[in-house]
Amino acid sequence: MSSAVATLNRLYAWKVRGVRWIEIIGLLLVAAMVFSVYLAKAAAAREGARIADLERQITENGQRVRLLRAEVARLERPDRLEALSRGAGLAPVDVHRQATAESLPNLAPIPEPRPVVIAPTPPTAAAPAVEAATSVPEAAR
């Protein structure tokens, strides 16, 4: 055990240019801790700024939602809608213009006719003769 203690004492007393190596290692560890604390504070400041920006956006969006809800309430006012409908020539339906169950088939829309599709005819040997018969002479043009 005395040899181990002697070895540790020699390592502890070992000096580099008059400074013990344990002090150099301690100083390097302190510098590393200061640097890591600086990095942690910088990262925390960035996150804090990001959180503040998000909170500001949430507040602005809340205000925008309140303004839009107020605008919807203003646009959906019954007296405003009634004035617009009267200006467009719309009026409430007359009570006497109600349809009965018997008159519903007469009110059904008439279906539109289907388009007629003509199938193409296959070419035949008589086709050149038909073209010659239907062509207009040069002098008639």
Coordinates of N, CA, C and O in Angstrom, one line a residue:
M1 N 0.8 -1.2 0.0 CA 0.0 0.0 0.0 C 0.9 1.3 0.0 O 0.5 2.3 -0.6
S2 N 1.9 1.2 0.6 CA 2.8 2.3 0.7 C 3.4 2.7 -0.7 O 3.6 3.8 -1.0
S3 N 3.5 1.6 -1.6 CA 4.0 1.9 -2.9 C 2.9 2.7 -3.7 O 3.2 3.5 -4.5
A4 N 1.7 2.3 -3.5 CA 0.6 3.0 -4.2 C 0.4 4.4 -3.8 O 0.2 5.3 -4.6
V5 N 0.6 4.6 -2.5 CA 0.5 6.0 -1.9 C 1.7 6.8 -2.4 O 1.5 8.0 -2.8
A6 N 2.8 6.2 -2.5 CA 4.0 6.9 -3.0 C 3.8 7.3 -4.4 O 4.2 8.4 -4.9
T7 N 3.2 6.4 -5.2 CA 3.0 6.7 -6.7 C 2.0 7.8 -6.8 O 2.2 8.7 -7.7
L8 N 0.9 7.8 -6.0 CA -0.1 8.9 -6.1 C 0.5 10.2 -5.7 O 0.2 11.2 -6.3
N9 N 1.4 10.2 -4.7 CA 2.0 11.4 -4.2 C 2.9 12.0 -5.3 O 3.0 13.2 -5.5
R10 N 3.6 11.1 -6.0 CA 4.5 11.5 -7.1 C 3.7 12.1 -8.2 O 4.1 13.1 -8.8
L11 N 2.6 11.4 -8.6 CA 1.7 12.0 -9.7 C 1.1 13.3 -9.3 O 1.0 14.2 -10.1
Y12 N 0.7 13.4 -8.0 CA 0.1 14.7 -7.6 C 1.2 15.8 -7.6 O 0.8 16.9 -7.9
A13 N 2.4 15.5 -7.3 CA 3.4 16.5 -7.2 C 4.1 16.8 -8.6 O 4.9 17.7 -8.7
W14 N 3.7 16.0 -9.6 CA 4.3 16.2 -10.9 C 3.9 17.6 -11.4 O 2.8 18.0 -11.5
K15 N 4.9 18.3 -11.9 CA 4.7 19.7 -12.3 C 5.1 19.9 -13.8 O 6.0 19.2 -14.3
V16 N 4.3 20.7 -14.5 CA 4.6 21.1 -15.8 C 4.8 22.6 -15.8 O 3.9 23.4 -15.6
R17 N 6.1 23.0 -16.0 CA 6.5 24.5 -16.0 C 6.1 25.1 -14.7 O 5.6 26.2 -14.6
G18 N 6.2 24.5 -13.6 CA 6.0 25.0 -12.3 C 4.5 24.9 -11.8 O 4.2 25.3 -10.7
V19 N 3.6 24.3 -12.6 CA 2.2 24.1 -12.2 C 1.9 22.6 -12.2 O 2.3 21.9 -13.1
R20 N 1.3 22.2 -11.1 CA 1.0 20.8 -11.0 C -0.1 20.4 -12.0 O -1.0 21.2 -12.3
W21 N 0.0 19.2 -12.5 CA -0.9 18.7 -13.6 C -2.3 18.6 -13.1 O -3.2 18.9 -13.9
I22 N -2.5 18.4 -11.8 CA -3.9 18.3 -11.3 C -4.6 19.6 -11.3 O -5.8 19.8 -11.6
E23 N -3.8 20.7 -11.2 CA -4.3 22.1 -11.3 C -4.7 22.4 -12.7 O -5.7 23.1 -13.0
I24 N -3.9 21.9 -13.6 CA -4.2 22.2 -15.1 C -5.5 21.5 -15.5 O -6.4 22.0 -16.1
I25 N -5.6 20.2 -15.0 CA -6.8 19.4 -15.3 C -8.0 20.1 -14.7 O -9.1 20.2 -15.3
G26 N -7.9 20.6 -13.4 CA -9.0 21.3 -12.7 C -9.4 22.5 -13.4 O -10.6 22.8 -13.6
L27 N -8.4 23.3 -13.9 CA -8.7 24.5 -14.6 C -9.4 24.2 -16.0 O -10.4 24.9 -16.3
L28 N -9.0 23.2 -16.7 CA -9.7 22.8 -17.9 C -11.1 22.3 -17.6 O -12.0 22.6 -18.4
L29 N -11.3 21.6 -16.5 CA -12.7 21.2 -16.2 C -13.6 22.4 -15.9 O -14.8 22.4 -16.3
V30 N -13.0 23.3 -15.1 CA -13.8 24.5 -14.8 C -14.2 25.3 -16.1 O -15.3 25.8 -16.3
A31 N -13.2 25.4 -17.0 CA -13.4 26.1 -18.3 C -14.5 25.4 -19.1 O -15.4 26.0 -19.7
A32 N -14.5 24.0 -19.1 CA -15.5 23.3 -19.8 C -16.8 23.5 -19.2 O -17.9 23.6 -19.9
M33 N -16.9 23.5 -17.9 CA -18.2 23.7 -17.2 C -18.8 25.1 -17.5 O -19.9 25.3 -17.7
V34 N -17.9 26.2 -17.5 CA -18.3 27.5 -17.8 C -18.9 27.6 -19.2 O -19.9 28.2 -19.5
F35 N -18.2 26.9 -20.2 CA -18.6 26.9 -21.5 C -19.9 26.2 -21.7 O -20.8 26.7 -22.4
S36 N -20.1 25.1 -21.0 CA -21.4 24.3 -21.1 C -22.5 25.1 -20.5 O -23.6 25.1 -21.0
V37 N -22.3 25.8 -19.4 CA -23.3 26.7 -18.8 C -23.7 27.8 -19.8 O -24.9 28.1 -19.9
Y38 N -22.7 28.4 -20.4 CA -23.0 29.4 -21.4 C -23.8 28.9 -22.6 O -24.8 29.5 -23.0
L39 N -23.5 27.7 -23.1 CA -24.3 27.1 -24.1 C -25.7 26.8 -23.7 O -26.7 27.0 -24.4
A40 N -25.8 26.3 -22.5 CA -27.2 26.0 -21.9 C -28.0 27.3 -21.8 O -29.2 27.3 -22.1
K41 N -27.4 28.4 -21.3 CA -28.1 29.6 -21.2 C -28.5 30.2 -22.5 O -29.6 30.7 -22.7
A42 N -27.6 30.1 -23.5 CA -28.0 30.6 -24.9 C -29.1 29.8 -25.5 O -30.0 30.4 -26.1
A43 N -29.1 28.5 -25.3 CA -30.2 27.6 -25.8 C -31.5 28.0 -25.1 O -32.6 28.0 -25.7
A44 N -31.4 28.2 -23.8 CA -32.6 28.6 -23.0 C -33.2 29.9 -23.5 O -34.4 30.1 -23.5
A45 N -32.3 30.8 -23.8 CA -32.7 32.2 -24.2 C -33.4 32.0 -25.6 O -34.4 32.7 -25.8
R46 N -32.9 31.2 -26.5 CA -33.5 31.0 -27.8 C -34.9 30.4 -27.6 O -35.8 30.8 -28.3
E47 N -35.0 29.4 -26.8 CA -36.3 28.7 -26.5 C -37.3 29.7 -25.9 O -38.5 29.7 -26.2
G48 N -36.8 30.5 -25.0 CA -37.6 31.6 -24.4 C -38.2 32.5 -25.4 O -39.3 32.9 -25.4
A49 N -37.3 33.0 -26.3 CA -37.7 33.9 -27.4 C -38.7 33.2 -28.3 O -39.7 33.8 -28.7
R50 N -38.5 31.9 -28.6 CA -39.5 31.2 -29.4 C -40.8 31.0 -28.7 O -41.9 31.2 -29.3
I51 N -40.8 30.7 -27.4 CA -42.0 30.6 -26.7 C -42.8 31.9 -26.6 O -44.0 32.0 -26.8
A52 N -42.0 33.0 -26.4 CA -42.7 34.4 -26.4 C -43.3 34.7 -27.8 O -44.4 35.2 -27.8
D53 N -42.6 34.3 -28.9 CA -43.2 34.6 -30.2 C -44.4 33.7 -30.4 O -45.4 34.2 -30.9
L54 N -44.4 32.5 -30.0 CA -45.6 31.6 -30.1 C -46.8 32.2 -29.3 O -47.9 32.2 -29.7
E55 N -46.5 32.7 -28.1 CA -47.6 33.2 -27.2 C -48.1 34.5 -27.9 O -49.3 34.7 -27.8
R56 N -47.2 35.3 -28.5 CA -47.7 36.5 -29.2 C -48.6 36.1 -30.4 O -49.7 36.7 -30.6
Q57 N -48.2 35.1 -31.1 CA -49.0 34.6 -32.2 C -50.4 34.1 -31.8 O -51.4 34.3 -32.4
I58 N -50.4 33.4 -30.6 CA -51.6 32.9 -30.1 C -52.6 34.0 -29.7 O -53.8 34.0 -30.0
T59 N -52.0 35.1 -29.1 CA -52.8 36.2 -28.7 C -53.4 36.9 -29.9 O -54.5 37.3 -30.0
E60 N -52.5 37.1 -31.0 CA -53.0 37.7 -32.2 C -54.1 36.9 -32.9 O -55.1 37.5 -33.3
N61 N -53.9 35.6 -32.9 CA -54.9 34.7 -33.5 C -56.2 34.8 -32.7 O -57.3 34.7 -33.3
G62 N -56.1 34.9 -31.4 CA -57.3 35.0 -30.5 C -58.1 36.3 -30.8 O -59.3 36.3 -30.9
Q63 N -57.3 37.4 -31.0 CA -58.0 38.6 -31.4 C -58.6 38.5 -32.7 O -59.7 39.0 -33.0
R64 N -57.9 37.9 -33.7 CA -58.5 37.8 -35.0 C -59.8 36.9 -35.0 O -60.7 37.2 -35.7
V65 N -59.8 35.9 -34.2 CA -61.0 35.0 -34.1 C -62.1 35.8 -33.5 O -63.3 35.7 -34.0
R66 N -61.9 36.6 -32.5 CA -62.9 37.5 -31.9 C -63.5 38.4 -32.9 O -64.7 38.7 -33.0
L67 N -62.6 39.1 -33.7 CA -63.0 40.0 -34.8 C -63.9 39.3 -35.8 O -64.9 39.8 -36.3
L68 N -63.4 38.1 -36.2 CA -64.2 37.4 -37.2 C -65.5 36.9 -36.7 O -66.5 36.9 -37.4
R69 N -65.6 36.5 -35.4 CA -66.9 36.2 -34.9 C -67.8 37.4 -34.8 O -69.0 37.3 -35.1
A70 N -67.3 38.5 -34.5 CA -68.1 39.8 -34.5 C -68.6 40.1 -35.9 O -69.7 40.5 -36.1
E71 N -67.7 39.9 -36.9 CA -68.1 40.2 -38.2 C -69.2 39.2 -38.7 O -70.2 39.6 -39.4
V72 N -69.1 37.9 -38.3 CA -70.1 37.0 -38.7 C -71.5 37.3 -38.0 O -72.5 37.3 -38.6
A73 N -71.4 37.7 -36.8 CA -72.6 38.2 -36.1 C -73.3 39.4 -36.8 O -74.5 39.4 -36.9
R74 N -72.4 40.3 -37.2 CA -72.9 41.5 -37.9 C -73.6 41.1 -39.2 O -74.6 41.6 -39.6
L75 N -72.9 40.2 -40.0 CA -73.4 39.8 -41.3 C -74.7 38.9 -41.2 O -75.4 38.9 -42.2
E76 N -74.9 38.2 -40.1 CA -76.0 37.3 -40.0 C -77.2 38.0 -39.3 O -78.2 37.3 -39.0
R77 N -77.2 39.3 -39.1 CA -78.3 39.9 -38.5 C -79.5 39.8 -39.3 O -79.5 40.0 -40.5
P78 N -80.7 39.4 -38.7 CA -81.9 39.2 -39.5 C -82.4 40.4 -40.3 O -82.8 40.3 -41.4
D79 N -82.3 41.6 -39.6 CA -82.8 42.8 -40.3 C -81.9 43.1 -41.5 O -82.4 43.6 -42.6
R80 N -80.6 42.9 -41.5 CA -79.7 43.1 -42.6 C -80.0 42.1 -43.7 O -80.1 42.5 -44.9
L81 N -80.2 40.9 -43.4 CA -80.5 39.9 -44.4 C -81.9 40.2 -45.1 O -82.1 40.0 -46.3
E82 N -82.8 40.6 -44.3 CA -84.2 40.9 -44.8 C -84.1 42.1 -45.8 O -84.7 42.1 -46.9
A83 N -83.3 43.1 -45.5 CA -83.1 44.3 -46.3 C -82.4 43.8 -47.6 O -82.8 44.3 -48.7
L84 N -81.4 43.0 -47.6 CA -80.8 42.5 -48.8 C -81.7 41.7 -49.6 O -81.7 41.8 -50.9
S85 N -82.5 40.8 -49.0 CA -83.4 40.0 -49.8 C -84.5 40.9 -50.5 O -84.9 40.6 -51.6
R86 N -85.0 41.9 -49.8 CA -86.0 42.8 -50.4 C -85.3 43.6 -51.6 O -86.0 43.8 -52.6
G87 N -84.1 44.0 -51.4 CA -83.3 44.7 -52.5 C -83.1 43.8 -53.7 O -83.1 44.3 -54.8
A88 N -83.0 42.5 -53.5 CA -82.8 41.6 -54.6 C -84.1 41.1 -55.2 O -84.2 40.3 -56.1
G89 N -85.2 41.6 -54.7 CA -86.5 41.3 -55.2 C -87.1 40.0 -54.6 O -88.0 39.4 -55.2
L90 N -86.6 39.5 -53.6 CA -87.0 38.3 -52.9 C -88.1 38.6 -51.9 O -88.0 39.7 -51.3
A91 N -89.0 37.7 -51.7 CA -90.1 37.9 -50.7 C -90.4 36.6 -50.1 O -90.1 35.6 -50.7
P92 N -91.1 36.6 -49.0 CA -91.5 35.3 -48.4 C -92.5 34.6 -49.3 O -93.2 35.3 -50.1
V93 N -92.5 33.3 -49.2 CA -93.4 32.6 -50.1 C -94.9 32.8 -49.6 O -95.2 32.7 -48.4
D94 N -95.8 32.9 -50.5 CA -97.2 33.1 -50.2 C -97.7 31.8 -49.7 O -97.4 30.7 -50.1
V95 N -98.6 31.9 -48.7 CA -99.1 30.7 -48.0 C -100.0 29.9 -49.0 O -100.0 28.7 -48.9
H96 N -100.6 30.6 -50.0 CA -101.5 29.9 -50.9 C -100.7 29.2 -52.0 O -101.3 28.5 -52.8
R97 N -99.4 29.4 -52.1 CA -98.7 28.7 -53.2 C -98.0 27.5 -52.7 O -96.9 27.1 -53.2
Q98 N -98.6 26.8 -51.8 CA -98.0 25.6 -51.3 C -98.4 24.4 -52.1 O -99.5 24.4 -52.7
A99 N -97.5 23.4 -52.3 CA -97.8 22.3 -53.1 C -98.4 21.2 -52.3 O -98.2 21.1 -51.1
T100 N -99.4 20.5 -52.9 CA -100.0 19.3 -52.3 C -99.3 18.1 -52.7 O -98.6 18.0 -53.7
A101 N -99.6 17.0 -52.1 CA -99.0 15.7 -52.4 C -99.5 15.3 -53.8 O -98.7 14.6 -54.6
E102 N -100.7 15.6 -54.3 CA -101.2 15.2 -55.6 C -100.4 16.0 -56.7 O -100.3 15.6 -57.8
S103 N -100.0 17.3 -56.4 CA -99.4 18.1 -57.5 C -97.9 17.9 -57.6 O -97.3 18.5 -58.4
L104 N -97.3 17.1 -56.7 CA -95.9 16.9 -56.8 C -95.4 16.3 -58.1 O -94.3 16.7 -58.6
P105 N -96.1 15.3 -58.7 CA -95.6 14.7 -60.0 C -95.5 15.8 -61.1 O -94.7 15.8 -62.0
N106 N -96.4 16.8 -61.1 CA -96.5 17.8 -62.1 C -95.3 18.8 -61.8 O -94.9 19.5 -62.8
L107 N -94.8 18.9 -60.6 CA -93.7 19.8 -60.3 C -92.3 19.2 -60.6 O -91.3 19.9 -60.6
A108 N -92.3 17.9 -60.8 CA -91.0 17.2 -61.0 C -90.3 17.7 -62.3 O -91.0 18.0 -63.3
P109 N -89.1 17.9 -62.4 CA -88.4 18.4 -63.6 C -88.5 17.4 -64.7 O -88.4 16.2 -64.5
I110 N -88.6 17.9 -65.9 CA -88.6 17.0 -67.1 C -87.2 16.6 -67.3 O -86.3 17.4 -67.4
P111 N -87.0 15.3 -67.5 CA -85.6 14.8 -67.7 C -85.1 15.2 -69.1 O -85.9 15.3 -70.1
E112 N -83.8 15.6 -69.2 CA -83.3 16.0 -70.5 C -83.1 14.8 -71.4 O -82.7 13.7 -70.9
P113 N -83.2 15.0 -72.7 CA -83.0 13.8 -73.6 C -81.6 13.5 -73.6 O -80.7 14.3 -73.5
R114 N -81.4 12.2 -73.8 CA -80.0 11.7 -73.9 C -79.4 12.0 -75.3 O -80.2 12.0 -76.3
P115 N -78.1 12.3 -75.3 CA -77.6 12.6 -76.7 C -77.5 11.3 -77.5 O -77.3 10.2 -77.0
V116 N -77.8 11.5 -78.8 CA -77.7 10.4 -79.7 C -76.3 10.2 -80.2 O -75.6 11.1 -80.7
V117 N -75.8 9.0 -80.1 CA -74.5 8.6 -80.5 C -74.6 7.8 -81.8 O -75.2 6.8 -81.8
I118 N -73.9 8.3 -82.8 CA -73.9 7.6 -84.1 C -72.7 6.8 -84.2 O -71.6 7.3 -84.1
A119 N -72.8 5.5 -84.4 CA -71.7 4.6 -84.5 C -71.0 4.8 -85.8 O -71.6 5.0 -86.9
P120 N -69.6 4.8 -85.9 CA -68.9 5.0 -87.1 C -69.1 3.8 -88.0 O -69.2 2.7 -87.5
T121 N -69.2 4.0 -89.3 CA -69.4 2.9 -90.3 C -68.0 2.4 -90.7 O -67.1 3.3 -91.0
P122 N -67.8 1.1 -90.9 CA -66.5 0.7 -91.3 C -66.3 1.0 -92.8 O -67.3 1.0 -93.6
P123 N -65.1 1.3 -93.2 CA -64.8 1.6 -94.6 C -65.1 0.4 -95.5 O -64.8 -0.8 -95.1
T124 N -65.6 0.6 -96.7 CA -65.9 -0.5 -97.6 C -65.2 -0.2 -98.9 O -64.7 0.9 -99.2
A125 N -65.3 -1.2 -99.8 CA -64.7 -1.0 -101.1 C -65.4 0.0 -102.0 O -64.9 0.6 -102.9
A126 N -66.7 0.2 -101.7 CA -67.5 1.1 -102.5 C -67.3 2.6 -102.1 O -67.9 3.5 -102.7
A127 N -66.5 2.9 -101.1 CA -66.3 4.2 -100.6 C -65.7 5.1 -101.7 O -66.2 6.3 -101.9
P128 N -64.7 4.7 -102.5 CA -64.2 5.6 -103.6 C -65.3 6.0 -104.6 O -65.3 7.1 -105.1
A129 N -66.2 5.1 -104.9 CA -67.2 5.4 -105.9 C -68.2 6.4 -105.3 O -68.6 7.3 -106.1
V130 N -68.5 6.3 -104.1 CA -69.4 7.3 -103.4 C -68.7 8.7 -103.4 O -69.4 9.7 -103.7
E131 N -67.5 8.7 -103.2 CA -66.8 10.0 -103.1 C -66.8 10.7 -104.5 O -66.9 11.9 -104.7
A132 N -66.6 9.9 -105.5 CA -66.5 10.4 -106.9 C -67.9 10.9 -107.3 O -68.0 11.9 -108.0
A133 N -69.0 10.3 -106.8 CA -70.3 10.7 -107.2 C -70.7 11.9 -106.5 O -71.5 12.7 -107.0
T134 N -70.2 12.2 -105.3 CA -70.6 13.3 -104.5 C -69.7 14.5 -104.7 O -69.9 15.6 -104.2
S135 N -68.6 14.3 -105.4 CA -67.6 15.4 -105.6 C -68.2 16.4 -106.6 O -68.9 16.1 -107.6
V136 N -67.9 17.7 -106.4 CA -68.4 18.8 -107.3 C -67.3 19.0 -108.4 O -66.1 19.1 -108.1
P137 N -67.7 19.1 -109.6 CA -66.7 19.4 -110.7 C -66.0 20.8 -110.5 O -66.6 21.7 -109.9
E138 N -64.9 20.9 -111.0 CA -64.1 22.1 -110.8 C -64.8 23.3 -111.4 O -64.7 24.4 -110.9
A139 N -65.4 23.2 -112.5 CA -66.1 24.3 -113.2 C -67.2 24.8 -112.4 O -67.6 26.0 -112.5
A140 N -67.9 24.0 -111.6 CA -69.1 24.4 -110.8 C -68.7 25.2 -109.6 O -69.5 25.9 -109.0
R141 N -67.5 25.1 -109.2 CA -67.0 25.8 -108.0 C -66.9 27.2 -108.2 O -66.9 28.2 -108.5

